[in-house]
Coordinates of N, CA, C and O in Angstrom, one line a residue:
X4 N 48.1 -61.4 -134.1 CA 48.0 -63.3 -135.1 C 49.2 -64.0 -134.4 O 50.2 -64.1 -133.6
X5 N 48.9 -64.9 -134.6 CA 49.2 -66.3 -133.8 C 49.7 -67.0 -135.0 O 49.5 -67.3 -136.0
X6 N 51.7 -67.0 -134.9 CA 52.4 -67.7 -135.9 C 53.2 -68.8 -135.4 O 53.7 -68.3 -134.8
X7 N 52.8 -69.9 -135.9 CA 53.5 -71.1 -134.8 C 54.5 -71.4 -135.5 O 54.8 -71.2 -136.8
X8 N 55.4 -72.0 -135.1 CA 56.7 -72.7 -135.7 C 56.4 -73.4 -136.4 O 56.2 -74.1 -136.8
X9 N 57.5 -73.4 -137.8 CA 57.5 -74.3 -138.9 C 58.1 -73.5 -140.0 O 58.1 -72.4 -140.0
X10 N 58.9 -74.1 -140.5 CA 59.4 -74.1 -142.1 C 58.7 -73.8 -143.6 O 57.6 -74.3 -143.1
X11 N 59.0 -73.1 -144.0 CA 58.3 -72.4 -145.0 C 57.3 -71.1 -144.6 O 57.6 -70.8 -143.6
X12 N 56.5 -71.6 -145.9 CA 55.0 -70.1 -144.8 C 54.5 -70.3 -143.7 O 54.3 -71.4 -143.6
X13 N 54.7 -69.2 -143.0 CA 53.9 -69.8 -141.8 C 52.5 -69.8 -142.1 O 51.9 -68.8 -142.4
X14 N 52.3 -70.5 -141.1 CA 50.2 -70.6 -141.1 C 50.0 -69.3 -140.2 O 50.8 -69.4 -138.6
X15 N 49.5 -68.8 -140.1 CA 48.5 -67.5 -139.3 C 47.7 -68.0 -138.9 O 46.4 -68.2 -140.0
X16 N 46.7 -67.6 -138.2 CA 45.1 -67.4 -137.6 C 45.0 -66.0 -136.6 O 45.8 -65.8 -136.0
X17 N 43.6 -65.7 -137.1 CA 43.4 -64.9 -135.7 C 43.1 -65.2 -135.0 O 42.9 -66.5 -134.0
X18 N 42.6 -63.8 -133.8 CA 42.7 -64.3 -132.1 C 41.3 -65.0 -132.1 O 41.2 -66.0 -131.4
X19 N 40.5 -64.5 -133.0 CA 38.8 -65.0 -133.3 C 38.9 -66.4 -133.2 O 38.0 -67.0 -133.2
X20 N 39.5 -66.9 -134.7 CA 39.6 -67.8 -135.7 C 39.8 -68.8 -133.9 O 39.5 -70.5 -134.0
X21 N 41.1 -68.5 -133.6 CA 41.6 -69.6 -132.7 C 40.6 -69.3 -131.4 O 40.4 -71.3 -131.1
X22 N 40.1 -68.5 -131.2 CA 38.8 -68.7 -129.7 C 38.1 -69.7 -130.7 O 37.3 -70.5 -129.6
X23 N 37.3 -69.2 -131.7 CA 35.8 -70.0 -132.2 C 36.6 -72.0 -131.9 O 36.3 -72.8 -131.8
X24 N 37.9 -72.0 -132.8 CA 38.2 -73.6 -132.2 C 38.3 -74.0 -131.2 O 37.6 -75.4 -130.5
X25 N 38.9 -73.0 -130.5 CA 38.6 -73.8 -128.9 C 37.1 -74.3 -128.4 O 36.9 -74.8 -127.4
X26 N 36.0 -73.0 -128.8 CA 35.3 -73.4 -128.3 C 34.8 -74.0 -128.6 O 34.1 -75.4 -127.9
X27 N 34.6 -75.1 -130.0 CA 33.8 -75.8 -130.8 C 34.6 -77.0 -130.4 O 33.9 -78.1 -130.2
X28 N 35.4 -77.3 -129.6 CA 36.6 -78.4 -129.4 C 36.0 -78.6 -128.4 O 35.6 -80.0 -128.0
X29 N 35.7 -78.0 -127.1 CA 35.0 -77.5 -125.5 C 33.7 -78.9 -125.9 O 33.6 -79.7 -125.4
X30 N 33.0 -77.5 -126.7 CA 31.6 -78.4 -126.8 C 31.6 -79.6 -127.1 O 30.3 -80.5 -126.8
X31 N 32.6 -80.2 -127.8 CA 32.3 -81.6 -128.7 C 33.2 -82.5 -128.1 O 32.5 -83.8 -127.2
X32 N 34.0 -82.0 -126.8 CA 34.8 -83.2 -126.1 C 34.3 -83.5 -125.5 O 34.2 -84.5 -124.3
X33 N 34.1 -82.0 -124.6 CA 33.4 -82.2 -123.2 C 31.4 -82.1 -122.9 O 31.7 -81.9 -123.4
X34 N 31.6 -83.1 -122.1 CA 30.2 -83.2 -121.1 C 29.6 -82.4 -120.8 O 30.5 -82.0 -119.7
X35 N 28.7 -81.4 -120.8 CA 28.2 -80.3 -120.5 C 29.3 -79.4 -120.5 O 29.8 -78.3 -119.4
X36 N 29.8 -79.2 -121.8 CA 30.9 -78.2 -122.1 C 30.6 -77.1 -122.6 O 31.3 -75.9 -122.3
X37 N 29.2 -77.2 -122.5 CA 28.7 -75.6 -122.9 C 29.3 -74.1 -121.8 O 28.9 -73.5 -122.5
X38 N 29.2 -74.3 -120.8 CA 28.9 -73.5 -119.6 C 30.4 -73.4 -120.0 O 31.0 -71.9 -119.8
X39 N 31.7 -73.9 -120.0 CA 33.1 -73.6 -120.5 C 32.9 -72.6 -121.5 O 33.7 -71.9 -122.1
X40 N 32.4 -73.3 -122.7 CA 32.1 -72.8 -123.9 C 32.0 -71.3 -123.9 O 32.5 -70.1 -124.4
X41 N 30.7 -70.9 -123.0 CA 30.2 -69.3 -122.7 C 31.1 -68.7 -122.2 O 31.4 -67.3 -122.1
X42 N 31.9 -69.7 -121.3 CA 33.2 -68.5 -120.5 C 33.9 -67.9 -121.0 O 34.2 -66.6 -121.0
X43 N 34.4 -68.8 -122.1 CA 35.1 -68.6 -123.3 C 34.6 -67.0 -123.8 O 35.7 -66.8 -124.1
X44 N 33.7 -67.7 -124.4 CA 33.2 -66.8 -125.4 C 32.9 -65.9 -124.9 O 33.2 -64.1 -125.5
X45 N 32.5 -65.1 -123.5 CA 32.2 -63.6 -123.2 C 33.6 -63.6 -122.2 O 33.3 -62.3 -121.9
X46 N 34.3 -64.6 -122.3 CA 35.6 -63.9 -121.6 C 35.7 -64.0 -120.0 O 36.6 -62.9 -119.4
X47 N 34.4 -64.1 -119.2 CA 34.2 -64.4 -117.9 C 34.5 -65.3 -117.3 O 33.5 -66.1 -118.0
X48 N 34.5 -65.5 -115.9 CA 34.3 -66.7 -115.4 C 32.4 -67.3 -114.9 O 32.0 -66.2 -115.2
X49 N 32.2 -68.7 -115.2 CA 30.7 -69.1 -114.7 C 30.3 -69.0 -113.0 O 31.4 -69.5 -112.5
X50 N 29.4 -68.3 -112.8 CA 29.2 -68.0 -111.3 C 28.6 -69.9 -111.4 O 27.1 -69.9 -111.7
X51 N 29.2 -70.4 -110.5 CA 28.4 -71.9 -110.4 C 27.4 -71.8 -109.2 O 27.0 -72.4 -108.8
X52 N 28.0 -70.4 -108.4 CA 27.4 -70.6 -107.1 C 25.7 -70.2 -107.5 O 25.3 -70.9 -106.3
X53 N 25.3 -70.2 -108.0 CA 23.8 -69.8 -108.3 C 23.2 -71.5 -108.6 O 22.1 -71.5 -108.2
X54 N 23.9 -72.4 -108.9 CA 23.5 -73.9 -109.5 C 24.4 -75.1 -108.0 O 24.1 -76.0 -108.1
X55 N 24.5 -73.9 -107.1 CA 25.4 -75.2 -106.4 C 24.3 -75.7 -105.2 O 23.1 -75.1 -104.6
X56 N 24.2 -76.8 -104.9 CA 23.3 -77.5 -104.0 C 23.5 -76.9 -102.3 O 24.0 -76.8 -101.7
X57 N 22.2 -77.0 -102.1 CA 22.1 -76.3 -100.3 C 22.0 -77.6 -99.4 O 20.8 -78.1 -99.9
X58 N 22.4 -77.7 -98.7 CA 22.5 -78.4 -97.1 C 21.6 -78.0 -97.0 O 21.1 -77.1 -96.0
X59 N 20.3 -79.2 -96.5 CA 19.2 -78.6 -95.4 C 19.3 -79.8 -94.1 O 19.9 -81.3 -94.7
X60 N 18.6 -79.1 -93.1 CA 19.0 -79.5 -92.0 C 18.3 -80.2 -91.1 O 16.8 -79.4 -91.7
X61 N 17.4 -81.4 -90.9 CA 16.6 -81.4 -90.3 C 15.7 -80.8 -89.1 O 16.3 -80.5 -88.0
X62 N 14.2 -80.8 -89.1 CA 13.4 -80.2 -88.5 C 12.8 -80.8 -87.2 O 12.1 -80.5 -86.6
X63 N 13.3 -81.8 -87.3 CA 12.4 -82.8 -86.0 C 12.9 -83.1 -84.8 O 14.1 -82.8 -84.8
X64 N 12.0 -82.7 -84.1 CA 12.3 -82.5 -82.8 C 13.1 -84.0 -82.3 O 13.5 -83.8 -81.1
X65 N 12.2 -85.4 -82.9 CA 12.4 -86.3 -82.0 C 13.9 -87.1 -82.2 O 13.9 -86.7 -83.9
X66 N 14.6 -87.1 -81.1 CA 16.2 -87.2 -82.0 C 16.6 -88.5 -82.8 O 17.1 -88.5 -83.4
X67 N 15.4 -89.8 -82.8 CA 16.1 -90.6 -83.4 C 15.2 -90.6 -85.1 O 15.7 -90.8 -86.0
X68 N 13.7 -89.8 -85.1 CA 13.6 -89.7 -86.7 C 14.1 -87.9 -87.3 O 14.3 -88.2 -88.3
X69 N 14.8 -87.5 -86.0 CA 15.9 -86.4 -86.6 C 17.2 -87.2 -87.5 O 17.6 -87.0 -88.9
X70 N 17.2 -88.4 -86.8 CA 18.9 -88.4 -87.2 C 18.7 -89.9 -88.0 O 19.3 -89.5 -89.5
X71 N 17.5 -89.8 -88.7 CA 17.1 -90.8 -89.3 C 16.9 -89.9 -91.2 O 17.2 -90.3 -92.1
X72 N 15.8 -88.8 -90.5 CA 16.0 -87.9 -91.8 C 17.5 -87.3 -92.4 O 17.3 -87.0 -93.4
X73 N 18.2 -86.7 -91.6 CA 19.1 -86.3 -91.6 C 20.1 -86.9 -92.4 O 20.9 -86.6 -93.5
X74 N 20.3 -88.2 -92.2 CA 20.8 -89.2 -93.0 C 20.8 -89.0 -94.5 O 21.3 -88.8 -95.4
X75 N 18.8 -89.4 -94.6 CA 18.8 -89.1 -95.8 C 18.7 -87.7 -96.9 O 19.2 -88.0 -97.9
X76 N 18.5 -86.6 -95.6 CA 18.7 -85.2 -96.3 C 20.4 -85.6 -97.0 O 20.7 -84.6 -97.4
X77 N 21.0 -85.9 -96.0 CA 22.8 -86.1 -96.1 C 23.2 -86.5 -97.5 O 24.2 -86.1 -98.4
X78 N 22.5 -88.2 -97.8 CA 22.6 -88.3 -98.7 C 21.8 -87.7 -100.2 O 23.0 -87.9 -101.3
X79 N 20.6 -87.0 -100.2 CA 20.8 -86.3 -100.8 C 21.4 -85.1 -101.8 O 21.9 -85.2 -102.7
X80 N 22.0 -84.2 -100.8 CA 23.2 -83.5 -101.1 C 24.2 -84.0 -101.6 O 24.8 -83.0 -102.7
X81 N 24.7 -85.1 -101.0 CA 26.0 -85.6 -101.7 C 25.6 -86.2 -103.1 O 26.2 -86.0 -103.6
X82 N 24.7 -86.4 -103.5 CA 24.6 -87.0 -105.0 C 24.2 -85.8 -105.9 O 24.3 -85.2 -106.5
X83 N 23.8 -84.4 -104.8 CA 23.4 -83.1 -106.0 C 24.7 -82.5 -105.7 O 25.2 -82.0 -107.3
X84 N 26.0 -83.2 -105.0 CA 26.8 -82.5 -105.2 C 27.5 -83.1 -106.1 O 28.7 -82.6 -107.2
X85 N 27.5 -84.2 -106.0 CA 28.6 -85.1 -107.1 C 28.0 -84.8 -108.4 O 28.7 -84.4 -109.3
X86 N 27.1 -84.4 -108.8 CA 26.4 -84.1 -110.3 C 26.9 -82.5 -110.6 O 26.7 -82.5 -111.5

């Protein structure tokens, strides 16, 4: 049991109660906090490698076209990474 330091009759809370309160606070407070809440609930880290963006390399033969296409692919990758 958790027992904060206080005067008078101590208030106690079980681990499950505290855990549920933290989960609810995370879900309310943070944008897309569902992943964090799920990690806390399961007691395991959420695997982010499955949602990590992959970088694509241009397959153009012409160097000018390849550079132009690669610039666009780099911007797309950076935006996906930012999100």
